[in-house]
Structures are given as C-alpha cells and as structure tokens.
Amino acid sequence: MHNTEEIWRLVEAHQDAFIELSDRVWGMPELAYAEFRSAAEHKAALEAHGFRVTTELAGIPTAVMGEAGEEGPVIAILGEYDALPGLSQEAGVAEHRPLPGDGVGHGCGHNLLGAGAMLAATAVKDYLEKNGIKGRVRYYGCPAEEGGAAKAFMVREGCFRDVDIAISWHPAPFAAVNEANSLANCRIDFSFVGRSSHAAAAPHLGRSALDAVELMNVGVNYMREHMPSDARIHYAYLDAGGIAPNVVQGTAKVRYLIRATDLPGLQALIARVRKIGDGAALMTETSVTTKVVSAVSNLLANTPLERAMQDQLEHLGPPPFDDEDRALAAEFQKTLSDEDIASAFKRMGVPVRKGVPLADQIIPLEAKGAAMVGSTDVGDVSWAVPTVQARGATYAIGTPGHSWQLTAQGKSGIAHKGMVHVAKVMAGVAVEALRDPSLIARAKADHAARTEATPYVCPLPPELKPPVKMAMPG
C-alpha cells in the first residue's frame, strides 16, 4: 500500500466538517425522491470543497455529482441520504421517543453514508492535488435507495459510463468488506377494478376488487412452498377500496415486492406472480392492470477490489471506540433481545461473543455469514463497473436495521468515529487504485469474467421514469 497514512491524515483534516454535515442531514430526514434539503446540503458541501458540480443526474432533481482532478482513471465514491417513514427518534436516548412531526427518521444511517462517502472523496481530491497525480475522483449523491432504485435509473442513463471503479459503504455493527450478496427485486402495483353495489340490497350486482386482492394474496402465499427458499415476496395494501363495509369495493390496489438471487430468477418469479393476479381477476370477474414501480439487480462481487479493501481494514484496525462509546452501546443493547445480538454475529459469520457492545475486530474476508440478505440499487452499479463496498461499524452490535434504535445512534460518537474510520478505508482503496494501475486492470478483468455469460440488462422497463413528480416540494 502506498502512502496510506497520508490519505488517512487528509481524511482527519476534514472530519469535523463532514460530521457536521451528517448531523445536519440527520436533522432533516426526507423520503425517497424528496431529499431536496439533504441534496442541497451535499451540493453546498461539494462546492465549498472545490468540486465541479453537476445536478439532476438522470433527470432526478435530488441526484448530484461532484468531480475533481484531471484526466487519468475515474474513481466513483457513492453516497446516499434518504430516510425512512415511521422511524423518528430523539438522538442518543435508549428508549423509544419519537420526535414531533411527520415520523420520518434516518433508521438506516444514510445521513452517515453520504457524509462519509463525501469525506473520502474530499480526501482523495486533496491527495491528487498534493501529489500531482493524473486521475479524477467523483462523489455521487444518490437519492432514493430505499425502494426508489435511483442508481438503476442512473446506470440506465449512462451516469457511470466512464467510471473505472466504484466504492461505497453502509453503516453496520461491524467493520468489514461487504459481502456481495443481495437480492434482485421488483416492486409491482396490481390494480383491480370491479363493480360497486349495495352489499346487502344488491350484492349479486357487485364484483369486489378487494376480494380479488385477497385471493391474489392467498395464491401467492400458497406459492411460497414452491419457490426457491432464498427468494422473498412481500406485499402491502395501497388501496383497500374504501371504509364502508356496506359497499362492494369497486377498486383495490396491492403492491408486491418480489426478490430473487439473480435477475433471471427474478423474472421467472414475477411471471408466476402475474399469473396469480390474472387468476384472481378471473375468479372475481374483475380486471387487473399492473405497473412496475422500481427494480434493482443483485450485487456482483469483485475479488481484487475486495482484497484491496480488506488490506486497508487490517492495516487500519478497528474503529477507535472508547469507554463512553461502549457504555452508550451497552444501554442500547438493553433494548434488544439475546437473539438480536446473536443474529448480528451470525450474519457476519463469526462466533457469538457476549458482553461485546461495539466492534473491536476486523471481520476476516473469508467469513461467510448467514444467508439473510436484502436488496440495494448499488447492485446495478456493480453490474456496470467494478464495485466494492465496506461495512462501517457505526452502532451497537445487535441493533436491527430500520429501527428507532439505529436512528437514535445516528448522531452519537459511535456513529461519528465509525464514519471517519470507514472514510479512511474507502479513500485508501481509491488511492491504491490510482497509484497501482494493475489494481484497476485486475478489477476490470474480474468484472468482465463475471458478466461474460450474463451481460447486464437493466431490470427497469424502458418506458419507466423516476417517480420524481410525486415528491416535488409544495
């Protein structure tokens, strides 16, 4: 590794400004495609640190990119800043205390994700300038990761076309290379239309769209026994047809989230779910139409980049948590079950250790965790360019993702130290790639080998546009 300590010092030089950025974004949580204030904060930070800024990538108002450097390889560092509904919480308090307001909160740590990624990019920018190296670093502010598939739209529109490698991270209980194991997914709305009537005086004249939704749900639930065990299907009612039980519901809508380990498997499962929807409409003499809302690909691994990131982690060591951090984490662990805590260790593929509230080790690269995974639109970037992700230890071990406990820890010293720690790791990988052209060459060869048999095909329908209009302010 070349001059690793130098890039780490450059991260430390900017850490206070980006901790403040993270805390500001924590205090203005916004949902997918509505991150107007958060994106404005990121744009202002990019401009303040001398990046050349491009806005509205792929026609998305809350997508922003900052570039620095000239010629040479292009290193992308990806950030996010969208929040989640129902996860508002007072900071630093280990009991459930939602804040007044709309209930939105950073229960997945994306306030840290964006600020930490930009911190790494800023340090790399300074490194390029100080050392006279040809190369470009880009920070991509990517909105709507939580179900909005913004990166898939950005890939489809060519936003990463000239990128050589991409680097990202995600808040986690441990410091590790993120195992490239995620599920491709697709969200589809099934809208049923029947015929309203008086439920008592003329029930024979009605055709219930709500019955169709319920029959569809029954059919899909029976299908679960006959689909791959690592696939997942979830649903939510968007429109149950009204609140009057004496009216036969003439319309109803359900959203299905379908997940599979890869895109071919996803398409096969989608076809089966569509048939069940058609069958439900046939049984109830209603009609059904469908609309794809979003879709993302599974993550693609890249061995050379993962090894380079592991080297950075092992050289750096665990985050510098202190006794105060461990005491706070222990308070949050009291709100969790033993199963929550044990599950966190098992997901990382390491032995369960009692009485350890915070990460104090680097997870070995060869550790393989339990196969309980979600989805991310980073998957589409990983099919377009060689990509690697880190896990940054930013909260108490056992804290569930998408929980009020995670929101509550988002402004803590734990979160801040973990964010700076992982920024050093990402910046170190970027500098290694800029200093050693063979790393980029090996990463590209690995990527080409993985995509040779199955080239990338964007899972989004060509006609589908980012759903930004419904999120516009005012």
XYZ file of N, CA, C and O in Angstrom, residues 1-186:
744
model
N 0.843 -1.198 0.000
C 0.000 0.000 0.000
C 0.879 1.248 0.000
O 1.883 1.312 0.711
N 0.500 2.246 -0.785
C 1.310 3.443 -0.978
C 0.782 4.590 -0.134
O -0.364 5.003 -0.282
N 1.623 5.125 0.737
C 1.307 6.365 1.453
C -0.070 6.338 2.119
O -0.815 7.312 2.090
N -0.404 5.207 2.714
C -1.721 5.063 3.319
C -1.935 6.081 4.427
O -3.001 6.694 4.525
N -0.926 6.283 5.268
C -1.081 7.202 6.386
C -1.334 8.626 5.900
O -2.051 9.396 6.557
N -0.804 8.989 4.753
C -1.033 10.339 4.225
C -2.504 10.547 3.905
O -3.093 11.572 4.270
N -3.130 9.605 3.234
C -4.546 9.772 2.899
C -5.403 9.741 4.157
O -6.403 10.451 4.274
N -5.012 8.960 5.152
C -5.766 8.949 6.409
C -5.682 10.310 7.097
O -6.671 10.780 7.679
N -4.530 10.954 7.059
C -4.394 12.290 7.666
C -5.272 13.302 6.931
O -5.845 14.210 7.552
N -5.385 13.152 5.619
C -6.248 14.056 4.857
C -7.713 13.848 5.215
O -8.491 14.811 5.246
N -8.111 12.611 5.497
C -9.474 12.361 5.992
C -9.674 13.071 7.326
O -10.676 13.769 7.543
N -8.727 12.909 8.229
C -8.849 13.521 9.560
C -8.930 15.048 9.469
O -9.629 15.690 10.259
N -8.240 15.629 8.491
C -8.232 17.088 8.350
C -9.621 17.639 8.050
O -9.922 18.798 8.367
N -10.472 16.830 7.426
C -11.807 17.298 7.034
C -12.929 16.689 7.885
O -14.103 16.985 7.644
N -12.598 15.857 8.865
C -13.635 15.084 9.527
C -14.676 15.944 10.235
O -15.878 15.612 10.222
N -14.284 17.047 10.860
C -15.249 17.852 11.608
C -16.347 18.399 10.695
O -17.538 18.386 11.055
N -15.952 18.879 9.517
C -16.941 19.443 8.597
C -17.953 18.390 8.150
O -19.154 18.680 8.021
N -17.499 17.155 7.954
C -18.411 16.135 7.445
C -19.208 15.460 8.555
O -20.307 14.952 8.313
N -18.697 15.476 9.765
C -19.528 15.068 10.902
C -20.689 16.048 11.047
O -21.837 15.645 11.269
N -20.396 17.338 10.896
C -21.465 18.337 10.961
C -22.471 18.153 9.835
O -23.686 18.296 10.033
N -21.997 17.831 8.625
C -22.909 17.565 7.508
C -23.811 16.381 7.829
O -25.035 16.442 7.624
N -23.235 15.315 8.347
C -24.025 14.139 8.697
C -25.095 14.487 9.716
O -26.251 14.065 9.601
N -24.725 15.267 10.729
C -25.689 15.626 11.775
C -26.797 16.521 11.230
O -27.962 16.399 11.628
N -26.446 17.421 10.317
C -27.488 18.276 9.727
C -28.485 17.448 8.935
O -29.703 17.656 9.024
N -27.976 16.514 8.143
C -28.871 15.669 7.341
C -29.715 14.774 8.251
O -30.895 14.533 7.975
N -29.127 14.294 9.361
C -29.921 13.532 10.340
C -31.120 14.350 10.817
O -32.212 13.804 11.018
N -30.923 15.655 10.973
C -31.976 16.521 11.486
C -32.992 16.966 10.457
O -33.931 17.694 10.800
N -32.843 16.565 9.204
C -33.812 16.919 8.152
C -34.174 15.681 7.332
O -34.060 15.682 6.109
N -34.614 14.600 7.985
C -34.862 13.340 7.264
C -35.939 13.495 6.198
O -36.996 14.068 6.454
N -35.635 12.969 5.002
C -36.542 13.094 3.860
C -36.639 11.756 3.144
O -35.652 11.020 3.051
N -37.812 11.464 2.620
C -38.049 10.186 1.961
C -37.534 10.188 0.525
O -37.148 11.221 -0.018
N -37.571 8.998 -0.081
C -37.049 8.786 -1.425
C -37.618 9.788 -2.428
O -38.829 10.009 -2.479
N -36.728 10.374 -3.207
C -37.013 11.356 -4.240
C -37.517 12.695 -3.693
O -37.862 13.583 -4.465
N -37.555 12.852 -2.374
C -37.951 14.131 -1.772
C -36.827 14.705 -0.925
O -37.066 15.540 -0.064
N -35.566 14.315 -1.200
C -34.449 14.718 -0.362
C -33.892 16.088 -0.798
O -32.686 16.268 -0.980
N -34.767 17.070 -0.941
C -34.363 18.349 -1.514
C -33.404 19.110 -0.605
O -32.392 19.647 -1.064
N -33.691 19.165 0.676
C -32.804 19.879 1.603
C -31.484 19.114 1.773
O -30.413 19.729 1.800
N -31.577 17.798 1.880
C -30.362 16.991 2.046
C -29.465 17.097 0.824
O -28.239 17.247 0.944
N -30.051 17.017 -0.364
C -29.261 17.142 -1.591
C -28.639 18.532 -1.698
O -27.498 18.683 -2.151
N -29.377 19.555 -1.269
C -28.838 20.919 -1.294
C -27.643 21.035 -0.346
O -26.651 21.718 -0.661
N -27.719 20.387 0.807
C -26.583 20.389 1.743
C -25.364 19.716 1.115
O -24.233 20.190 1.254
N -25.586 18.619 0.417
C -24.475 17.916 -0.222
C -23.898 18.736 -1.373
O -22.672 18.776 -1.553
N -24.748 19.385 -2.125
C -24.279 20.239 -3.225
C -23.431 21.387 -2.667
O -22.347 21.695 -3.192
N -23.906 22.002 -1.597
C -23.167 23.113 -0.999
C -21.810 22.648 -0.470
O -20.805 23.358 -0.606
N -21.772 21.470 0.123
C -20.509 20.937 0.639
C -19.533 20.645 -0.498
O -18.326 20.925 -0.386
N -20.025 20.108 -1.596
C -19.161 19.846 -2.748
C -18.573 21.149 -3.287
O -17.372 21.236 -3.574
N -19.406 22.157 -3.407
C -18.931 23.448 -3.915
C -17.917 24.068 -2.954
O -16.892 24.632 -3.385
N -18.182 23.954 -1.647
C -17.274 24.540 -0.654
C -15.901 23.886 -0.681
O -14.898 24.525 -0.353
N -15.848 22.617 -1.085
C -14.566 21.903 -1.121
C -13.964 21.852 -2.526
O -13.025 21.087 -2.775
N -14.490 22.649 -3.444
C -13.840 22.832 -4.725
C -14.137 21.803 -5.791
O -13.390 21.694 -6.775
N -15.217 21.054 -5.657
C -15.603 20.088 -6.689
C -16.351 20.797 -7.821
O -17.034 21.810 -7.603
N -16.236 20.259 -9.014
C -17.074 20.673 -10.139
C -18.402 19.916 -10.028
O -18.413 18.694 -10.048
N -19.488 20.640 -9.918
C -20.761 20.030 -9.527
C -21.716 19.918 -10.715
O -21.875 20.855 -11.496
N -22.346 18.759 -10.827
C -23.416 18.512 -11.795
C -24.662 18.098 -11.015
O -24.581 17.265 -10.111
N -25.791 18.659 -11.361
C -27.038 18.345 -10.663
C -28.026 17.640 -11.594
O -27.832 17.589 -12.808
N -29.063 17.114 -11.001
C -30.173 16.456 -11.710
C -29.686 15.351 -12.629
O -30.105 15.240 -13.786
N -28.816 14.492 -12.129
C -28.371 13.343 -12.913
C -29.571 12.459 -13.241
O -30.453 12.235 -12.400
N -29.607 11.942 -14.468
C -30.675 11.066 -14.957
C -32.046 11.709 -14.795
O -33.057 11.012 -14.689
N -32.086 13.035 -14.781
C -33.355 13.736 -14.644
C -33.937 13.694 -13.247
O -35.114 14.016 -13.060
N -33.120 13.342 -12.254
C -33.590 13.247 -10.869
C -33.162 14.515 -10.139
O -31.961 14.777 -9.980
N -34.104 15.332 -9.655
C -33.745 16.609 -9.029
C -32.832 16.479 -7.816
O -32.083 17.409 -7.510
N -32.882 15.343 -7.108
C -32.100 15.205 -5.878
C -30.838 14.357 -6.065
O -30.240 13.909 -5.083
N -30.428 14.153 -7.306
C -29.171 13.453 -7.592
C -28.114 14.488 -7.939
O -28.348 15.385 -8.747
N -26.931 14.371 -7.329
C -25.877 15.362 -7.524
C -24.538 14.643 -7.655
O -24.329 13.585 -7.063
N -23.619 15.238 -8.436
C -22.293 14.648 -8.597
C -21.250 15.753 -8.544
O -21.425 16.819 -9.132
N -20.168 15.490 -7.798
C -19.036 16.403 -7.762
C -17.794 15.702 -8.265
O -17.532 14.558 -7.888
N -17.018 16.379 -9.118
C -15.811 15.788 -9.692
C -14.619 16.691 -9.422
O -14.732 17.916 -9.421
N -13.466 16.044 -9.191
C -12.208 16.777 -9.026
C -11.099 16.004 -9.707
O -11.155 14.778 -9.831
N -10.072 16.715 -10.158
C -8.949 16.075 -10.832
C -9.041 16.185 -12.340
O -10.057 16.635 -12.883
N -8.000 15.754 -12.991
C -7.920 15.858 -14.457
C -7.401 14.555 -15.041
O -6.520 13.899 -14.477
N -7.968 14.164 -16.185
C -7.508 13.016 -16.966
C -7.441 11.758 -16.091
O -8.043 11.672 -15.037
N -6.737 10.758 -16.553
C -6.490 9.560 -15.767
C -7.735 8.758 -15.415
O -8.829 9.006 -15.928
N -7.585 7.767 -14.526
C -8.712 6.914 -14.133
C -9.794 7.708 -13.403
O -9.517 8.739 -12.777
N -11.000 7.212 -13.463
C -12.133 7.835 -12.770
C -12.576 6.912 -11.637
O -12.984 5.772 -11.877
N -12.480 7.427 -10.411
C -12.880 6.675 -9.226
C -14.178 7.280 -8.705
O -14.233 8.470 -8.374
N -15.229 6.482 -8.636
C -16.519 6.945 -8.112
C -16.667 6.503 -6.665
O -16.372 5.350 -6.330
N -17.099 7.420 -5.810
C -17.426 7.092 -4.424
C -18.894 7.461 -4.215
O -19.289 8.611 -4.425
N -19.691 6.477 -3.841
C -21.144 6.619 -3.842
C -21.682 6.930 -2.452
O -21.313 6.278 -1.474
N -22.576 7.914 -2.385
C -23.237 8.259 -1.139
C -24.750 8.252 -1.286
O -25.284 8.256 -2.398
N -25.437 8.251 -0.167
C -26.908 8.282 -0.125
C -27.342 9.198 1.005
O -26.549 9.496 1.910
N -28.627 9.626 0.997
C -29.110 10.494 2.076
C -30.613 10.412 2.278
O -31.212 11.289 2.897
N -31.278 9.381 1.785
C -32.715 9.259 2.013
C -32.989 8.572 3.349
O -32.182 7.794 3.854
N -34.144 8.882 3.919
C -34.548 8.349 5.214
C -35.732 7.406 5.045
O -36.098 7.024 3.923
N -36.360 7.035 6.170
C -37.437 6.050 6.177
C -38.635 6.562 6.978
O -38.465 7.309 7.946
N -39.845 6.131 6.610
C -41.024 6.546 7.381
C -41.123 5.794 8.706
O -40.639 4.671 8.842
N -41.732 6.447 9.689
C -42.051 5.772 10.944
C -40.888 5.539 11.869
O -41.013 4.775 12.827
N -39.729 6.172 11.636
C -38.541 5.893 12.444
C -37.967 7.156 13.080
O -36.786 7.231 13.391
N -38.820 8.132 13.297
C -38.389 9.324 14.015
C -38.007 8.950 15.447
O -38.637 8.095 16.073
N -36.973 9.610 15.980
C -36.492 9.251 17.314
C -35.565 10.340 17.847
O -34.762 10.900 17.103
N -35.663 10.611 19.139
C -34.743 11.535 19.782
C -33.335 10.932 19.784
O -33.157 9.743 20.049
N -32.342 11.759 19.502
C -30.973 11.275 19.395
C -30.387 10.920 20.755
O -30.611 11.614 21.748
N -29.647 9.829 20.792
C -28.877 9.460 21.965
C -29.650 8.887 23.122
O -29.080 8.650 24.193
N -30.937 8.621 22.930
C -31.798 8.148 24.017
C -32.155 6.688 23.778
O -32.720 6.341 22.741
N -31.864 5.838 24.747
C -32.081 4.396 24.589
C -33.477 3.979 25.051
O -33.661 2.992 25.760
N -34.460 4.741 24.677
C -35.861 4.350 24.816
C -36.630 5.018 23.687
O -36.198 6.047 23.155
N -37.765 4.444 23.331
C -38.482 4.910 22.154
C -39.132 6.253 22.441
O -40.096 6.348 23.201
N -38.594 7.321 21.824
C -39.132 8.669 21.974
C -39.201 9.327 20.604
O -38.283 10.051 20.191
N -40.263 9.091 19.859
C -40.394 9.731 18.543
C -40.441 11.250 18.684
O -40.983 11.792 19.647
N -39.863 11.931 17.713
C -39.895 13.384 17.692
C -41.215 13.865 17.088
O -41.843 13.148 16.299
N -41.646 15.060 17.432
C -42.848 15.610 16.783
C -42.611 15.762 15.289
O -41.481 15.977 14.842
N -43.681 15.659 14.522
C -43.535 15.844 13.081
C -44.086 14.688 12.286
O -45.000 13.985 12.734
N -43.493 14.464 11.119
C -44.042 13.503 10.170
C -43.599 12.067 10.414
O -43.986 11.156 9.679
N -42.763 11.827 11.410
C -42.357 10.457 11.733
C -41.225 9.903 10.909
O -40.855 8.745 11.064
N -40.627 10.726 10.040
C -39.530 10.244 9.200
C -38.229 10.267 10.007
O -38.000 11.174 10.821
N -37.374 9.260 9.804
C -36.112 9.208 10.532
C -35.048 8.444 9.772
O -35.350 7.622 8.907
N -33.786 8.700 10.130
C -32.660 8.031 9.476
C -32.374 6.698 10.163
O -31.352 6.516 10.820
N -33.294 5.751 9.956
C -33.179 4.438 10.576
C -32.322 3.457 9.804
O -32.290 2.273 10.140
N -31.616 3.931 8.770
C -30.670 3.077 8.056
C -29.299 3.743 7.961
O -28.396 3.235 7.317
N -29.166 4.931 8.583
C -27.874 5.584 8.648
C -27.398 6.262 7.384
O -26.201 6.492 7.221
N -28.316 6.620 6.496
C -27.871 7.226 5.243
C -27.344 8.647 5.423
O -26.650 9.151 4.539
N -27.667 9.287 6.545
C -27.028 10.571 6.844
C -25.516 10.389 6.969
O -24.730 11.228 6.516
N -25.108 9.272 7.566
C -23.687 8.938 7.690
C -23.112 8.478 6.357
O -21.979 8.817 5.993
N -23.900 7.695 5.617
C -23.420 7.111 4.367
C -22.989 8.203 3.390
O -21.892 8.154 2.819
N -23.836 9.206 3.203
C -23.498 10.270 2.271
C -22.328 11.104 2.730
O -21.392 11.380 1.966
N -22.351 11.530 4.005
C -21.281 12.382 4.512
C -19.949 11.642 4.541
O -18.895 12.205 4.210
N -19.967 10.364 4.945
C -18.728 9.588 4.981
C -18.133 9.378 3.608
O -16.901 9.441 3.420
N -18.989 9.129 2.617
C -18.503 8.943 1.250
C -17.899 10.234 0.707
O -16.852 10.229 0.046
N -18.562 11.374 0.988
C -18.004 12.640 0.505
C -16.720 13.004 1.246
O -15.814 13.611 0.662
N -16.620 12.633 2.521
C -15.369 12.834 3.257
C -14.226 12.087 2.575
O -13.135 12.643 2.379
N -14.464 10.836 2.200
C -13.436 10.066 1.493
C -13.077 10.721 0.173
O -11.893 10.851 -0.184
N -14.078 11.157 -0.589
C -13.826 11.775 -1.888
C -13.025 13.067 -1.747
O -12.138 13.364 -2.559
N -13.329 13.834 -0.708
C -12.616 15.094 -0.491
C -11.154 14.840 -0.154
O -10.256 15.544 -0.636
N -10.896 13.828 0.662
C -9.509 13.473 0.985
C -8.760 13.022 -0.262
O -7.594 13.386 -0.463
N -9.407 12.242 -1.118
C -8.765 11.797 -2.367
C -8.503 12.993 -3.276
O -7.447 13.078 -3.930
N -9.436 13.935 -3.334
C -9.230 15.164 -4.115
C -7.954 15.877 -3.656
O -7.110 16.268 -4.481
N -7.818 16.043 -2.342
C -6.624 16.710 -1.811
C -5.352 15.918 -2.137
O -4.301 16.493 -2.449
N -5.453 14.604 -2.069
C -4.298 13.745 -2.349
C -3.847 13.906 -3.798
O -2.638 13.994 -4.078
N -4.785 13.942 -4.715
C -4.445 14.134 -6.126
C -3.716 15.456 -6.332
O -2.703 15.531 -7.046
N -4.237 16.509 -5.699
C -3.650 17.837 -5.857
C -2.244 17.899 -5.260
O -1.322 18.438 -5.870
N -2.069 17.355 -4.066
C -0.794 17.426 -3.362
C 0.298 16.609 -4.058
O 1.483 16.959 -4.002
N -0.096 15.527 -4.705
C 0.883 14.622 -5.292
C 0.986 14.733 -6.807
O 1.766 14.003 -7.427
N 0.197 15.627 -7.414
C 0.279 15.829 -8.858
C -0.068 14.599 -9.670
O 0.521 14.362 -10.732
N -1.035 13.817 -9.193
C -1.405 12.559 -9.859
C -2.533 12.817 -10.852
O -3.497 13.529 -10.555
N -2.417 12.233 -12.033
C -3.497 12.296 -13.014
C -4.587 11.317 -12.608
O -4.328 10.130 -12.399
N -5.775 11.810 -12.518
C -6.897 10.972 -12.128
C -8.038 11.839 -11.658
O -7.858 13.031 -11.345
N -9.233 11.256 -11.648
C -10.411 12.001 -11.210
C -11.151 11.210 -10.135
O -11.257 9.994 -10.213
N -11.640 11.935 -9.148
C -12.492 11.340 -8.130
C -13.857 12.009 -8.221
O -13.953 13.226 -8.407
N -14.888 11.189 -8.127
C -16.260 11.714 -8.182
C -17.033 11.263 -6.955
O -16.964 10.094 -6.571
N -17.761 12.196 -6.381
C -18.751 11.839 -5.368
C -20.122 11.844 -6.033
O -20.529 12.859 -6.626
N -20.820 10.720 -5.960
C -22.181 10.619 -6.488
C -23.157 10.641 -5.316
O -23.181 9.707 -4.497
N -23.946 11.695 -5.228
C -25.027 11.751 -4.241
C -26.255 11.094 -4.829
O -26.915 11.641 -5.725
N -26.561 9.893 -4.338
C -27.601 9.052 -4.934
C -28.842 9.017 -4.040
O -28.774 8.524 -2.909
N -29.964 9.519 -4.510
C -31.181 9.505 -3.707
C -31.909 8.168 -3.803
O -31.528 7.270 -4.569
N -32.949 8.044 -2.996
C -33.981 7.012 -3.174
C -33.453 5.589 -3.204
O -33.949 4.762 -3.971
N -32.473 5.259 -2.355
C -32.052 3.865 -2.282
C -33.139 3.004 -1.658
O -33.299 1.836 -2.018
N -33.892 3.598 -0.724
C -34.926 2.844 -0.018
C -36.154 2.643 -0.906
O -37.156 3.336 -0.797
N -36.031 1.707 -1.820
C -37.166 1.340 -2.659
C -37.340 2.144 -3.921
O -38.237 1.841 -4.716
N -36.504 3.157 -4.140
C -36.698 4.011 -5.304
C -35.842 3.680 -6.501
O -36.075 4.196 -7.597
N -34.804 2.844 -6.310
C -33.960 2.365 -7.411
C -33.306 3.486 -8.205
O -33.083 3.362 -9.407
N -32.933 4.572 -7.544
C -32.371 5.710 -8.276
C -31.091 5.336 -9.013
O -30.868 5.785 -10.143
N -30.231 4.530 -8.393
C -28.984 4.169 -9.067
C -29.252 3.344 -10.321
O -28.483 3.420 -11.286
N -30.299 2.547 -10.320
C -30.643 1.791 -11.529
C -31.017 2.745 -12.661
O -30.603 2.558 -13.817
N -31.788 3.789 -12.353
C -32.090 4.808 -13.362
C -30.810 5.510 -13.811
O -30.629 5.791 -15.006
N -29.916 5.803 -12.866
C -28.671 6.498 -13.197
C -27.768 5.638 -14.075
O -27.144 6.130 -15.016
N -27.714 4.342 -13.785
C -26.936 3.432 -14.637
C -27.547 3.382 -16.032
O -26.835 3.458 -17.043
N -28.869 3.268 -16.083
C -29.546 3.170 -17.383
C -29.279 4.403 -18.247
O -29.156 4.305 -19.476
N -29.141 5.578 -17.601
C -28.917 6.817 -18.346
C -27.440 7.110 -18.581
O -27.090 8.185 -19.062
N -26.551 6.168 -18.214
C -25.135 6.310 -18.542
C -24.318 7.148 -17.586
O -23.201 7.571 -17.935
N -24.810 7.375 -16.376
C -24.092 8.232 -15.424
C -22.758 7.642 -14.979
O -21.892 8.373 -14.476
N -22.572 6.339 -15.133
C -21.328 5.694 -14.720
C -20.537 5.155 -15.918
O -19.628 4.352 -15.741
N -20.868 5.609 -17.102
C -20.321 5.018 -18.326
C -18.791 5.096 -18.377
O -18.137 4.166 -18.847
N -18.192 6.181 -17.893
C -16.741 6.342 -17.992
C -16.032 6.109 -16.657
O -14.852 6.438 -16.507
N -16.727 5.527 -15.685
C -16.126 5.244 -14.377
C -15.285 3.969 -14.465
O -15.686 2.989 -15.095
N -14.112 3.975 -13.830
C -13.252 2.793 -13.822
C -13.600 1.846 -12.669
O -13.698 0.634 -12.872
N -13.730 2.377 -11.463
C -14.180 1.567 -10.332
C -15.090 2.416 -9.456
O -14.997 3.654 -9.449
N -15.956 1.750 -8.698
C -16.852 2.429 -7.774
C -16.646 1.869 -6.372
O -16.433 0.669 -6.190
N -16.727 2.762 -5.379
C -16.519 2.408 -3.978
C -17.682 2.966 -3.171
O -18.124 4.093 -3.385
N -18.178 2.181 -2.220
C -19.236 2.680 -1.347
C -19.132 1.988 0.011
O -18.195 1.230 0.267
N -20.117 2.240 0.873
C -20.137 1.616 2.195
C -21.549 1.652 2.728
O -22.435 2.261 2.126
N -21.752 1.005 3.865
C -23.044 1.092 4.546
C -22.832 0.961 6.043
O -21.994 0.182 6.486
N -23.555 1.754 6.837
C -23.488 1.589 8.288
C -23.830 0.159 8.703
O -24.694 -0.484 8.106
N -23.134 -0.315 9.739
C -23.266 -1.703 10.172
C -22.785 -1.809 11.621
O -22.229 -0.858 12.181
N -22.957 -2.979 12.248
C -22.404 -3.162 13.586
C -20.932 -3.561 13.592
O -20.301 -3.541 14.645
N -20.399 -3.947 12.431
C -19.023 -4.428 12.344
C -18.267 -3.706 11.236
O -18.880 -3.158 10.314
N -16.940 -3.742 11.316
C -16.068 -3.211 10.258
C -15.627 -4.374 9.382
O -14.997 -5.314 9.869
N -15.967 -4.304 8.099
C -15.710 -5.441 7.214
C -15.864 -5.015 5.764
O -16.393 -3.943 5.464
N -15.394 -5.878 4.875
C -15.774 -5.773 3.469
C -17.187 -6.324 3.343
O -17.500 -7.379 3.894
N -18.037 -5.584 2.675
C -19.411 -6.035 2.492
C -19.458 -7.213 1.512
O -19.005 -7.091 0.379
N -19.964 -8.338 1.979
C -20.104 -9.494 1.088
C -21.096 -9.163 -0.021
O -22.193 -8.683 0.245
N -20.702 -9.409 -1.261
C -21.548 -9.074 -2.411
C -22.667 -10.101 -2.536
O -22.658 -10.973 -3.407
N -23.614 -9.965 -1.645
C -24.712 -10.925 -1.572
C -25.991 -10.150 -1.314
O -26.267 -9.735 -0.189
N -26.748 -9.905 -2.364
C -28.018 -9.196 -2.220
C -29.022 -9.790 -3.197
O -28.665 -10.558 -4.089
N -30.273 -9.424 -3.014
C -31.342 -9.959 -3.849
C -31.777 -8.931 -4.889
O -31.994 -7.762 -4.567
N -31.882 -9.378 -6.129
C -32.550 -8.562 -7.138
C -34.011 -8.433 -6.740
O -34.581 -9.353 -6.152
N -34.609 -7.294 -7.029
C -36.020 -7.174 -6.666
C -36.790 -6.313 -7.641
O -36.203 -5.572 -8.439
N -38.099 -6.409 -7.547
C -39.000 -5.625 -8.385
C -40.259 -5.316 -7.582
O -40.808 -6.196 -6.917
